[in-house]
XYZ file of C-alpha atoms in Angstrom:
717
model
C 0.000 0.000 0.000
C 2.836 2.336 0.815
C 4.522 1.638 -2.540
C 1.281 2.421 -4.376
C 0.936 5.703 -2.550
C 4.563 6.574 -3.361
C 3.967 5.672 -7.028
C 0.830 7.810 -7.090
C 2.675 10.776 -5.574
C 5.536 10.343 -8.070
C 3.174 10.268 -11.063
C 1.289 13.269 -9.695
C 4.588 15.184 -9.260
C 5.719 14.344 -12.788
C 2.370 15.426 -14.118
C 2.576 18.799 -12.358
C 6.206 19.432 -13.546
C 6.975 21.557 -16.605
C 7.974 18.561 -18.703
C 4.844 16.738 -17.679
C 2.760 19.447 -19.283
C 4.181 18.873 -22.786
C 1.393 17.998 -25.208
C 2.241 15.244 -27.662
C 1.219 15.903 -31.195
C 2.002 13.177 -33.817
C 1.842 15.726 -36.618
C 4.521 18.117 -35.261
C 7.027 17.020 -37.948
C 4.580 17.687 -40.764
C 3.905 21.222 -39.547
C 7.676 21.879 -39.206
C 7.457 22.526 -35.431
C 10.116 21.670 -32.848
C 9.670 18.571 -30.765
C 9.926 20.636 -27.542
C 7.427 23.288 -28.690
C 5.144 22.697 -25.749
C 7.967 22.781 -23.186
C 8.259 26.228 -21.646
C 11.063 25.556 -19.139
C 14.764 26.461 -19.493
C 16.988 23.903 -21.143
C 20.092 22.802 -19.223
C 22.972 20.377 -19.457
C 24.327 18.035 -16.865
C 27.764 18.890 -15.383
C 28.800 15.373 -16.481
C 28.517 16.387 -20.139
C 32.030 17.793 -20.051
C 33.417 14.407 -19.121
C 31.440 12.745 -21.904
C 32.798 15.244 -24.425
C 36.351 14.665 -23.204
C 35.981 10.909 -23.685
C 34.405 11.337 -27.108
C 37.109 13.745 -28.285
C 39.917 11.495 -26.970
C 38.806 8.465 -29.056
C 38.485 8.036 -32.833
C 34.881 8.055 -33.935
C 35.241 4.710 -35.666
C 36.106 3.033 -32.348
C 33.401 4.703 -30.259
C 31.659 2.131 -28.131
C 28.419 3.990 -27.562
C 27.525 3.871 -31.281
C 28.371 0.141 -31.595
C 26.232 -2.727 -30.593
C 26.435 -4.196 -27.134
C 27.777 -7.444 -28.506
C 31.250 -6.046 -28.883
C 32.300 -5.467 -32.534
C 31.433 -2.730 -34.959
C 31.476 -3.244 -38.689
C 32.818 -0.646 -41.075
C 29.380 -0.246 -42.538
C 27.830 0.360 -39.177
C 30.604 2.840 -38.372
C 30.033 4.675 -41.587
C 26.343 4.655 -40.942
C 26.882 5.945 -37.446
C 29.058 8.782 -38.727
C 26.453 9.798 -41.285
C 23.734 9.614 -38.633
C 25.739 11.791 -36.297
C 26.398 14.350 -39.027
C 22.714 14.399 -39.883
C 21.691 14.875 -36.268
C 24.343 17.582 -35.748
C 23.063 19.418 -38.812
C 19.503 19.203 -37.576
C 20.245 20.433 -34.065
C 22.734 23.095 -35.050
C 19.837 24.796 -36.857
C 17.962 25.072 -33.577
C 18.569 28.775 -32.888
C 16.705 28.846 -29.556
C 19.360 26.556 -28.088
C 22.174 28.803 -29.320
C 20.520 31.832 -27.803
C 20.410 30.073 -24.444
C 24.023 28.896 -24.317
C 24.906 31.241 -21.504
C 22.063 29.898 -19.410
C 23.128 26.341 -20.213
C 26.535 27.016 -18.686
C 25.062 28.307 -15.427
C 25.412 26.211 -12.263
C 21.628 25.981 -11.733
C 20.956 24.580 -15.204
C 23.803 22.095 -14.907
C 22.433 20.991 -11.584
C 18.946 20.461 -13.054
C 20.332 18.324 -15.864
C 22.464 16.392 -13.364
C 19.380 15.680 -11.238
C 17.505 14.412 -14.266
C 20.360 12.105 -15.296
C 20.868 10.796 -11.774
C 17.134 10.079 -11.344
C 17.097 7.816 -14.372
C 18.155 4.157 -14.341
C 21.452 2.918 -15.751
C 19.533 1.171 -18.521
C 17.967 4.449 -19.506
C 21.454 6.087 -19.560
C 22.718 3.406 -21.904
C 19.743 3.733 -24.181
C 20.190 7.479 -24.293
C 23.819 7.210 -25.203
C 23.176 4.696 -27.936
C 20.082 6.405 -29.311
C 20.230 9.331 -31.750
C 18.058 11.450 -29.401
C 20.994 12.158 -27.014
C 23.283 13.387 -29.796
C 22.028 17.033 -29.825
C 23.786 17.482 -26.455
C 27.076 16.605 -28.215
C 26.539 19.258 -30.871
C 25.731 21.870 -28.212
C 29.143 21.400 -26.567
C 31.168 21.355 -29.756
C 34.611 22.928 -29.783
C 33.348 25.980 -31.661
C 30.568 26.544 -29.113
C 33.012 26.161 -26.248
C 35.444 28.561 -27.956
C 32.633 31.072 -28.468
C 31.596 30.794 -24.819
C 35.228 31.289 -23.766
C 35.503 34.413 -25.931
C 32.324 35.760 -24.376
C 33.737 35.151 -20.865
C 37.003 36.883 -21.749
C 35.165 39.895 -23.170
C 33.012 40.063 -20.018
C 36.112 39.923 -17.819
C 37.755 42.638 -19.917
C 34.706 44.868 -19.499
C 34.683 44.142 -15.765
C 38.345 45.241 -15.496
C 37.538 48.429 -17.411
C 34.616 49.098 -15.070
C 36.837 48.524 -12.005
C 39.489 50.897 -13.386
C 36.857 53.564 -14.080
C 35.494 53.083 -10.567
C 38.970 53.561 -9.059
C 39.507 56.744 -11.063
C 36.125 58.012 -9.959
C 36.926 57.278 -6.315
C 40.249 59.112 -6.548
C 38.538 62.112 -8.153
C 35.919 61.995 -5.407
C 38.658 62.050 -2.725
C 40.271 65.075 -4.383
C 36.876 66.797 -4.622
C 36.152 66.093 -0.955
C 39.569 67.481 0.046
C 38.943 70.644 -2.004
C 35.490 71.014 -0.477
C 36.962 70.625 3.023
C 39.578 73.275 2.242
C 36.924 75.665 0.947
C 34.785 74.978 3.992
C 37.743 75.751 6.268
C 38.293 79.051 4.431
C 34.610 79.929 4.816
C 34.810 79.095 8.502
C 37.841 81.358 8.977
C 36.089 84.167 7.112
C 33.003 83.637 9.259
C 35.069 83.819 12.460
C 36.774 86.999 11.253
C 33.399 88.537 10.371
C 32.045 87.494 13.751
C 34.984 89.175 15.505
C 34.400 92.368 13.531
C 30.706 92.267 14.374
C 31.491 91.874 18.082
C 33.862 94.871 17.979
C 31.251 96.904 16.120
C 28.566 95.884 18.620
C 30.777 97.080 21.512
C 31.249 100.469 19.830
C 27.536 100.690 19.050
C 26.694 99.871 22.666
C 28.918 102.696 23.968
C 27.426 105.134 21.464
C 23.933 103.982 22.342
C 24.538 104.528 26.061
C 25.765 108.049 25.377
C 22.761 108.807 23.199
C 20.399 107.388 25.821
C 21.933 109.652 28.435
C 21.458 112.665 26.193
C 17.866 111.607 25.453
C 17.134 111.303 29.172
C 18.673 114.693 29.701
C 16.512 116.263 26.999
C 13.473 114.474 28.363
C 14.087 115.833 31.838
C 14.480 119.336 30.441
C 11.242 118.940 28.503
C 9.479 117.731 31.622
C 10.816 120.721 33.504
C 9.572 123.088 30.852
C 6.210 121.333 30.908
C 6.016 121.687 34.689
C 6.923 125.354 34.503
C 4.222 125.850 31.919
C 1.711 124.088 34.131
C 2.883 126.176 37.048
C 2.329 129.360 35.132
C -1.119 128.189 34.183
C -1.900 127.266 37.755
C -0.973 130.747 38.923
C -3.629 132.169 36.681
C -6.363 130.073 38.303
C -8.535 132.279 40.339
C -9.820 129.751 42.765
C -7.515 129.290 45.795
C -8.473 125.672 46.291
C -7.454 124.683 42.807
C -4.213 126.602 43.305
C -3.433 124.640 46.428
C -4.266 121.280 44.806
C -2.054 122.076 41.844
C 0.838 123.055 44.066
C 0.445 119.840 46.105
C 0.452 117.688 42.962
C 3.489 119.522 41.673
C 5.303 118.999 44.951
C 4.423 115.332 44.961
C 5.691 114.871 41.402
C 8.872 116.713 42.280
C 9.419 114.393 45.261
C 8.887 111.286 43.096
C 11.338 112.499 40.442
C 13.856 113.452 43.110
C 13.720 110.038 44.757
C 14.154 108.340 41.360
C 17.191 110.492 40.579
C 18.579 109.804 44.058
C 18.251 106.039 43.544
C 19.986 106.269 40.155
C 22.741 108.349 41.740
C 23.390 105.710 44.399
C 23.585 103.020 41.683
C 26.092 105.101 39.723
C 28.169 105.686 42.863
C 28.336 101.959 43.652
C 29.410 101.083 40.093
C 32.064 103.831 40.012
C 33.515 102.640 43.316
C 33.662 99.054 42.025
C 35.385 100.176 38.828
C 37.800 102.266 40.857
C 38.853 99.103 42.682
C 40.015 97.712 39.328
C 42.253 100.757 38.815
C 44.186 100.117 42.012
C 47.669 98.569 41.546
C 47.553 94.751 41.635
C 50.226 92.074 41.287
C 49.513 91.728 37.573
C 49.391 95.446 36.714
C 52.548 96.065 38.732
C 54.435 93.562 36.602
C 52.818 94.463 33.271
C 52.419 98.280 33.456
C 54.966 100.954 34.303
C 54.421 102.806 37.630
C 53.632 106.106 35.867
C 50.727 104.569 33.946
C 49.348 102.888 37.072
C 49.562 106.167 38.984
C 47.821 108.173 36.235
C 44.948 105.696 35.980
C 44.513 105.592 39.756
C 44.590 109.397 40.062
C 41.970 109.879 37.355
C 39.737 107.243 38.917
C 39.917 108.976 42.308
C 38.998 112.283 40.672
C 35.899 110.758 39.104
C 34.907 109.213 42.427
C 35.315 112.622 44.090
C 33.007 114.273 41.540
C 30.262 111.758 42.279
C 30.877 112.027 46.060
C 30.262 115.797 45.912
C 26.835 115.206 44.387
C 26.057 112.494 46.937
C 26.989 114.817 49.839
C 24.361 117.308 48.633
C 21.694 114.632 49.004
C 22.819 113.958 52.584
C 21.618 117.451 53.502
C 18.064 116.555 52.435
C 18.243 117.761 48.864
C 17.498 115.760 45.789
C 20.077 115.676 42.984
C 19.292 117.973 40.105
C 19.211 117.021 36.438
C 22.639 118.651 35.929
C 24.028 116.597 38.813
C 22.713 113.374 37.279
C 24.212 114.282 33.886
C 27.589 114.921 35.496
C 27.422 111.590 37.395
C 26.530 109.633 34.230
C 29.390 111.266 32.312
C 31.762 110.338 35.143
C 30.507 106.731 34.933
C 31.102 106.579 31.144
C 34.579 108.047 31.553
C 35.387 105.494 34.275
C 34.338 102.638 31.962
C 36.470 104.004 29.130
C 39.385 104.356 31.564
C 39.064 100.698 32.588
C 39.010 99.599 28.948
C 42.116 101.658 28.113
C 43.966 100.194 31.082
C 43.084 96.628 30.058
C 44.266 97.259 26.494
C 47.517 98.707 27.787
C 47.970 95.673 30.072
C 47.535 93.346 27.096
C 50.041 95.331 25.026
C 52.506 95.436 27.910
C 52.153 91.673 28.389
C 52.809 91.029 24.688
C 55.794 93.374 24.715
C 57.171 91.660 27.799
C 56.701 88.245 26.195
C 58.574 89.371 23.065
C 61.327 90.784 25.237
C 61.641 87.488 27.107
C 61.766 85.575 23.818
C 64.469 87.917 22.565
C 66.451 87.459 25.772
C 66.052 83.671 25.483
C 67.253 83.803 21.877
C 70.263 85.906 22.871
C 71.011 83.502 25.699
C 70.879 80.547 23.312
C 73.106 82.344 20.850
C 75.568 83.100 23.627
C 75.516 79.473 24.745
C 75.973 78.329 21.149
C 78.859 80.752 20.692
C 80.435 79.436 23.869
C 79.970 75.879 22.616
C 81.526 76.842 19.301
C 84.475 78.383 21.116
C 84.934 75.220 23.144
C 84.716 73.072 20.010
C 87.108 75.384 18.206
C 89.596 75.139 21.030
C 89.152 71.367 21.102
C 89.658 71.244 17.346
C 92.800 73.362 17.649
C 94.170 71.153 20.371
C 93.221 68.082 18.374
C 94.955 69.596 15.358
C 98.097 70.124 17.377
C 97.949 66.529 18.601
C 97.271 65.341 15.087
C 100.326 67.144 13.818
C 102.325 65.272 16.410
C 100.685 61.870 15.877
C 99.969 62.003 12.151
C 96.108 62.206 11.979
C 94.376 64.372 9.372
C 91.912 67.212 9.933
C 90.445 67.096 6.446
C 89.534 64.395 3.976
C 91.937 63.147 1.337
C 92.357 65.132 -1.867
C 90.731 62.416 -3.991
C 87.750 62.282 -1.616
C 87.345 66.063 -1.672
C 87.551 66.073 -5.464
C 84.865 63.390 -5.664
C 82.723 65.362 -3.176
C 83.045 68.599 -5.202
C 82.204 66.844 -8.469
C 78.983 65.455 -6.970
C 78.018 68.893 -5.621
C 78.707 70.419 -9.028
C 76.493 67.794 -10.686
C 73.654 68.559 -8.274
C 74.078 72.314 -8.813
C 73.937 71.892 -12.599
C 70.786 69.781 -12.303
C 69.164 72.367 -10.003
C 70.040 75.122 -12.453
C 68.625 73.094 -15.359
C 65.250 72.666 -13.675
C 65.064 76.253 -12.386
C 62.762 77.287 -15.223
C 60.310 74.497 -14.419
C 60.611 75.021 -10.651
C 59.918 78.779 -10.773
C 57.387 78.839 -13.608
C 54.361 81.113 -13.321
C 52.376 79.502 -16.093
C 49.324 77.778 -14.606
C 49.480 74.744 -16.897
C 53.220 74.241 -16.395
C 52.891 74.734 -12.645
C 50.181 72.074 -12.531
C 52.410 69.683 -14.494
C 55.286 70.383 -12.094
C 53.111 69.531 -9.084
C 51.900 66.306 -10.702
C 55.475 65.249 -11.538
C 56.621 65.995 -7.999
C 53.752 63.964 -6.531
C 54.461 61.075 -8.910
C 58.112 61.065 -7.750
C 57.749 61.619 -3.997
C 54.522 59.833 -3.013
C 55.771 56.306 -3.889
C 58.935 56.902 -1.804
C 56.756 57.929 1.145
C 54.808 54.657 0.802
C 57.902 52.423 1.139
C 57.559 50.051 4.094
C 58.418 46.532 5.163
C 54.821 45.272 4.995
C 55.256 42.970 2.000
C 57.649 42.298 -0.853
C 54.921 42.549 -3.504
C 53.990 46.042 -2.372
C 57.647 47.089 -2.436
C 58.002 45.721 -5.955
C 54.972 47.699 -7.151
C 56.492 50.906 -5.764
C 59.846 50.164 -7.440
C 58.199 49.401 -10.797
C 56.231 52.649 -10.635
C 59.363 54.749 -9.965
C 61.351 52.888 -12.632
C 58.546 53.378 -15.167
C 58.421 57.104 -14.422
C 62.191 57.502 -14.859
C 62.107 55.408 -18.043
C 59.664 57.819 -19.692
C 56.503 55.790 -19.213
C 53.181 57.221 -18.117
C 52.117 56.639 -14.501
C 48.889 57.513 -12.723
C 49.209 60.079 -9.942
C 46.247 61.726 -8.294
C 43.891 60.197 -10.823
C 45.811 61.661 -13.786
C 48.362 60.173 -16.134
C 51.733 61.957 -16.098
C 55.056 61.374 -17.844
C 58.488 63.039 -17.823
C 58.246 63.356 -21.601
C 55.597 66.048 -21.203
C 58.293 68.662 -20.483
C 61.926 68.966 -21.669
C 63.127 69.312 -18.061
C 60.785 66.636 -16.700
C 63.397 63.879 -16.279
C 65.915 66.131 -14.502
C 63.169 67.525 -12.257
C 61.891 64.059 -11.264
C 65.435 62.756 -10.681
C 66.336 65.697 -8.417
C 63.098 65.537 -6.411
C 63.433 61.768 -6.075
C 66.983 62.094 -4.688
C 65.864 64.766 -2.221
C 62.984 62.577 -1.057
C 65.202 59.521 -0.462
C 67.571 61.595 1.698
C 64.649 63.193 3.544
C 63.282 59.740 4.372
C 66.615 58.902 5.945
C 66.647 62.201 7.805
C 63.160 61.742 9.246
C 61.774 58.198 8.886
C 64.998 56.240 9.493
C 65.994 58.600 12.303
C 62.767 57.679 14.132
C 62.525 54.004 13.063
C 65.915 52.395 12.395
C 64.397 49.295 10.744
C 62.950 51.476 7.954
C 66.456 51.936 6.503
C 66.445 48.585 4.684
C 63.258 48.804 2.525
C 64.149 52.398 1.581
C 67.766 51.413 0.858
C 66.886 48.427 -1.353
C 64.607 50.567 -3.543
C 67.217 53.347 -3.721
C 69.930 50.832 -4.601
C 67.822 49.310 -7.396
C 66.970 52.732 -8.843
C 70.654 53.688 -8.556
C 71.698 50.601 -10.509
C 69.188 51.207 -13.319
C 69.479 55.009 -13.342
C 73.016 56.032 -12.237
C 72.255 59.761 -12.477
C 69.698 59.430 -9.691
C 72.336 57.683 -7.546
C 74.797 60.554 -8.016
C 72.100 63.049 -7.014
C 71.251 60.952 -3.924
C 74.908 61.066 -2.851
C 75.124 64.820 -3.537
C 72.010 65.566 -1.460
C 73.240 63.252 1.309
C 76.660 64.955 1.441
C 75.054 68.388 1.492
C 72.833 67.587 4.467
C 75.334 65.290 6.199
C 78.971 66.119 5.272
C 80.077 63.370 7.675
C 78.915 60.814 5.069
C 81.870 61.874 2.827
C 83.510 62.019 5.483
C 84.339 65.734 5.480
C 84.698 68.268 8.308
C 84.249 71.660 6.584
C 86.601 74.236 8.137
C 85.261 77.609 9.258
C 86.486 80.335 6.919
C 87.257 83.866 8.029
C 84.245 86.161 7.890
C 81.704 83.335 7.836
C 78.782 83.977 10.253
C 78.251 81.412 12.975
C 74.742 80.518 11.772
C 75.962 80.029 8.206
C 78.767 77.763 9.396
C 76.233 75.753 11.425
C 74.220 75.177 8.225
C 77.376 73.942 6.472
C 77.949 71.457 9.312
C 74.385 70.130 8.884
C 72.537 72.003 11.648
C 69.052 73.363 11.050
C 68.925 77.128 11.596
C 65.524 78.809 11.780
C 63.884 81.877 13.260
C 64.056 80.355 16.735
C 67.786 79.732 16.369
C 69.936 76.643 15.882
C 68.448 73.225 16.658
C 69.574 71.446 19.804
C 72.356 68.866 19.749
C 70.085 65.853 20.342
C 67.920 66.646 17.321
C 71.027 67.202 15.190
C 72.576 63.866 16.197
C 69.270 62.043 15.555
C 69.059 63.354 11.955
C 72.727 62.617 11.215
C 72.282 59.105 12.627
C 69.291 58.446 10.344
C 71.173 59.516 7.201
C 74.303 57.497 8.069
C 72.156 54.414 8.722
C 70.467 54.838 5.335
C 73.879 55.180 3.634
C 75.194 52.078 5.441
C 72.143 50.112 4.272
C 72.420 51.276 0.630
C 76.017 50.111 0.185
C 75.108 46.510 1.160
C 71.630 46.141 -0.403
C 70.776 45.070 -3.945
C 67.414 44.905 -5.697
C 66.739 41.167 -6.144
C 64.865 41.416 -9.461
C 67.646 42.946 -11.561
C 69.302 40.622 -14.073
C 72.584 42.544 -14.109
C 75.664 40.815 -12.769
C 78.740 42.239 -11.116
C 79.340 44.584 -8.216
C 77.010 47.314 -7.012
C 77.522 50.851 -8.346
C 78.199 51.938 -4.751
C 78.997 48.826 -2.747
C 80.847 47.664 0.360
C 84.203 48.919 -0.922
C 82.890 52.451 -0.396
C 81.849 51.476 3.130
C 85.387 50.244 3.845
C 86.789 53.486 2.408
C 84.439 55.572 4.595
C 85.381 53.684 7.760
C 89.139 53.882 7.034
C 88.865 57.603 6.203
C 87.009 58.274 9.469
C 89.749 56.555 11.479
C 92.417 58.605 9.669
C 90.795 61.892 10.711
C 90.889 63.628 14.064
C 87.671 62.793 15.994
C 85.023 65.354 16.924
C 83.185 65.417 20.216
C 79.899 63.484 20.304
C 79.350 63.226 16.531
C 82.234 60.847 15.677
C 81.329 58.194 18.258
C 77.617 58.366 17.360
C 78.125 57.933 13.617
C 80.718 55.156 13.988
C 78.340 53.166 16.188
C 75.388 53.658 13.808
C 77.471 52.659 10.784
C 78.869 49.500 12.422
C 75.457 48.392 13.750
C 73.984 48.501 10.229
C 76.961 47.541 8.038
C 79.325 45.765 10.456
C 78.035 42.275 9.708
C 78.369 42.753 5.927
C 81.911 44.208 6.247
C 82.900 41.328 8.541
C 81.786 38.755 5.945
C 83.524 40.636 3.132
C 86.886 41.482 4.758
C 87.027 38.966 7.664
C 90.413 39.219 9.418
C 91.249 42.681 8.094
C 87.971 43.967 9.480
C 88.718 42.734 13.012
C 92.201 44.299 12.826
C 90.482 47.579 12.062
C 88.093 47.043 14.997
C 91.064 46.393 17.296
C 92.747 49.604 16.129
C 89.496 51.471 16.710
C 89.219 50.169 20.261
C 92.834 50.542 21.370
C 94.053 53.580 19.433
C 91.166 55.645 18.155
C 88.663 55.323 21.029
C 91.027 57.021 23.540
C 91.319 59.961 21.128
C 87.506 60.249 21.078
C 87.425 60.198 24.880
C 90.064 62.938 25.002
C 87.920 65.423 23.025
C 84.592 64.453 24.643
C 83.276 66.204 27.742
C 81.894 64.293 30.696
C 78.281 65.112 29.733
C 78.680 63.615 26.238
C 80.174 60.223 27.143
C 76.984 58.213 26.483
C 77.739 57.552 22.810
C 81.391 56.772 23.641
C 80.349 54.182 26.230
C 77.955 52.505 23.788
C 80.650 52.373 21.095
C 83.140 50.872 23.555
C 80.647 48.208 24.641
C 79.901 47.329 20.986
C 83.609 46.975 20.147
C 84.370 44.837 23.206
C 81.482 42.457 22.391
C 82.506 42.170 18.734
C 86.174 41.499 19.512
C 85.373 39.064 22.283
C 82.962 36.978 20.165
C 84.761 37.599 16.856
C 81.288 38.110 15.455
C 78.864 40.968 14.679
C 75.173 40.145 14.658
C 73.042 40.977 11.587
C 71.187 44.283 11.918
C 67.565 44.429 13.028
C 65.069 44.905 10.218
C 67.204 43.330 7.488
C 65.036 41.930 4.669
C 65.055 38.127 4.422
C 64.262 35.891 1.439
C 60.862 35.128 2.979
C 59.989 38.837 2.815
C 60.092 38.820 -0.995
C 57.537 35.978 -1.115
C 54.912 38.007 0.784
């Protein structure tokens, strides 16, 4: 019974399905209609059809088993007949345009799943009959190689259009960011203008309030005079009244009104007196006014305030005798009150000005004190240098770099100066279009350098490829716009110079704060240097200009050179507030030396060139030997030697081995005492750290690799 119910439900389900609703018509062939004319559902293929096609395409058609009989052999005639039948069926079904129009739907996962369900629900015997019968052959023609090729072309075109849409979306987003930034800038300008307008309105309202108070006082005065004239007129009229009773009533009313007005004026007078006394308290010398105002100003304000208080006190004393203050007395008291308010405002303004003047004077004194301290420090260093020079003359150390080193240094500076002069026209242009191009080129050169980090090797490679493409004359996208150095005759020189400046600035700021950042910046700079040697020369020139100790070179102070100018030559920053402090100076020099030490040992791993680096470890050995042949300077020599050895010591040890440790021994036993001799007791921190580093290296005969060095695993990220 259960099987019958299940059979009934199955038949009912098949009847209600889309295929179950197909109406069979024996005359469909005569009318030229399609066999599936009554079927309104979507056609689909089983996901197993791909495997069937693979097996069919991998075997010769003559040996196909599904066209042969189940007994085993196939005769040539039957094979030929099968081939002709297949061709006939393919021709018939290839003309079915509705199936071609639905090829994209046939490839969808849902359609494939429907066909798979239909095939799986049938019995194995049915599968065999379908394979061997001509009815199943239209599925083979639908997945022919041409159809599959066409579907592949359609997919590739769709993917291409998707990529174009994504690129357009990115450009639109970048333009939107720029528009939002411009809108924010404009909004900030409007806000500043609004605040300035608000300040002006407040000042104007204060002036209007003072003028209004004065006018109100004058109006009250005129009103009182008018009332007095009106009373006198009424009095004259009352005198003409014949009746004595009316005369008496009029006089009583007049007296009463006079008493009311007098009491009102008396109350106003007391209010004015209280306010004047309170304001006079503000004019008395306090701790702040004594320090901010001169004694003469304080005395003049206090004297004038006392005079105004005395004027009001005279009027008040008249009321003590039983009299009411007159209109003239009230006018005088109100004028005294207005003058007292103005006096308070003038004193406050003078206090503010005196405070600002005193602050400027203190800043000037502080600046002079710093200059004096700097001059004293320079004198001490000059004396130390002179004594060191005398010792050097006795012991054979140099005070300047070798002639060949100085010549090399001057040639690099001359190259940088020529490049700066060549791009002067582009740098100082006033043409709006050219100025816009200059800004876009500068952004295209400097922004990628700012994005260098040790996050992943793939990101670092993208940044390198972008810089290399820009220097090679290719077009790169910057700020949503395509820019190339070929757009201006000076474009390549401008980009090269700005790129060199940016690399050195990264060492001065980023590496100085984060020592591990030296290696990703150095590997990109080294790769660009190797492919574009002119950029490398400009990097060295900019580095030597900001840090002459990277030559190494100690520029002597020439006669007539100002102290601030000489500080700039030595690498100090000199601004309106004076020369930067020693700690900030040492931090910047340390960052640039660490970047230089990383560049000479790093190589871009994706360059096919062979041979040595354009500026390799041999230059590091030359720098270290030159430093040890020159007389040390207080603080700076020990700091830079330690920074250089921490970054490059391991690479030099592997390259030079025993010779390197001989140099370390000389540094510890011979050169370190010279550094201690010229270093004051308050600057011995760097000397102690250098001594500890040398003792550890010589004791272990080993220098550890620097922190942050890029490993082979990094380039696979």
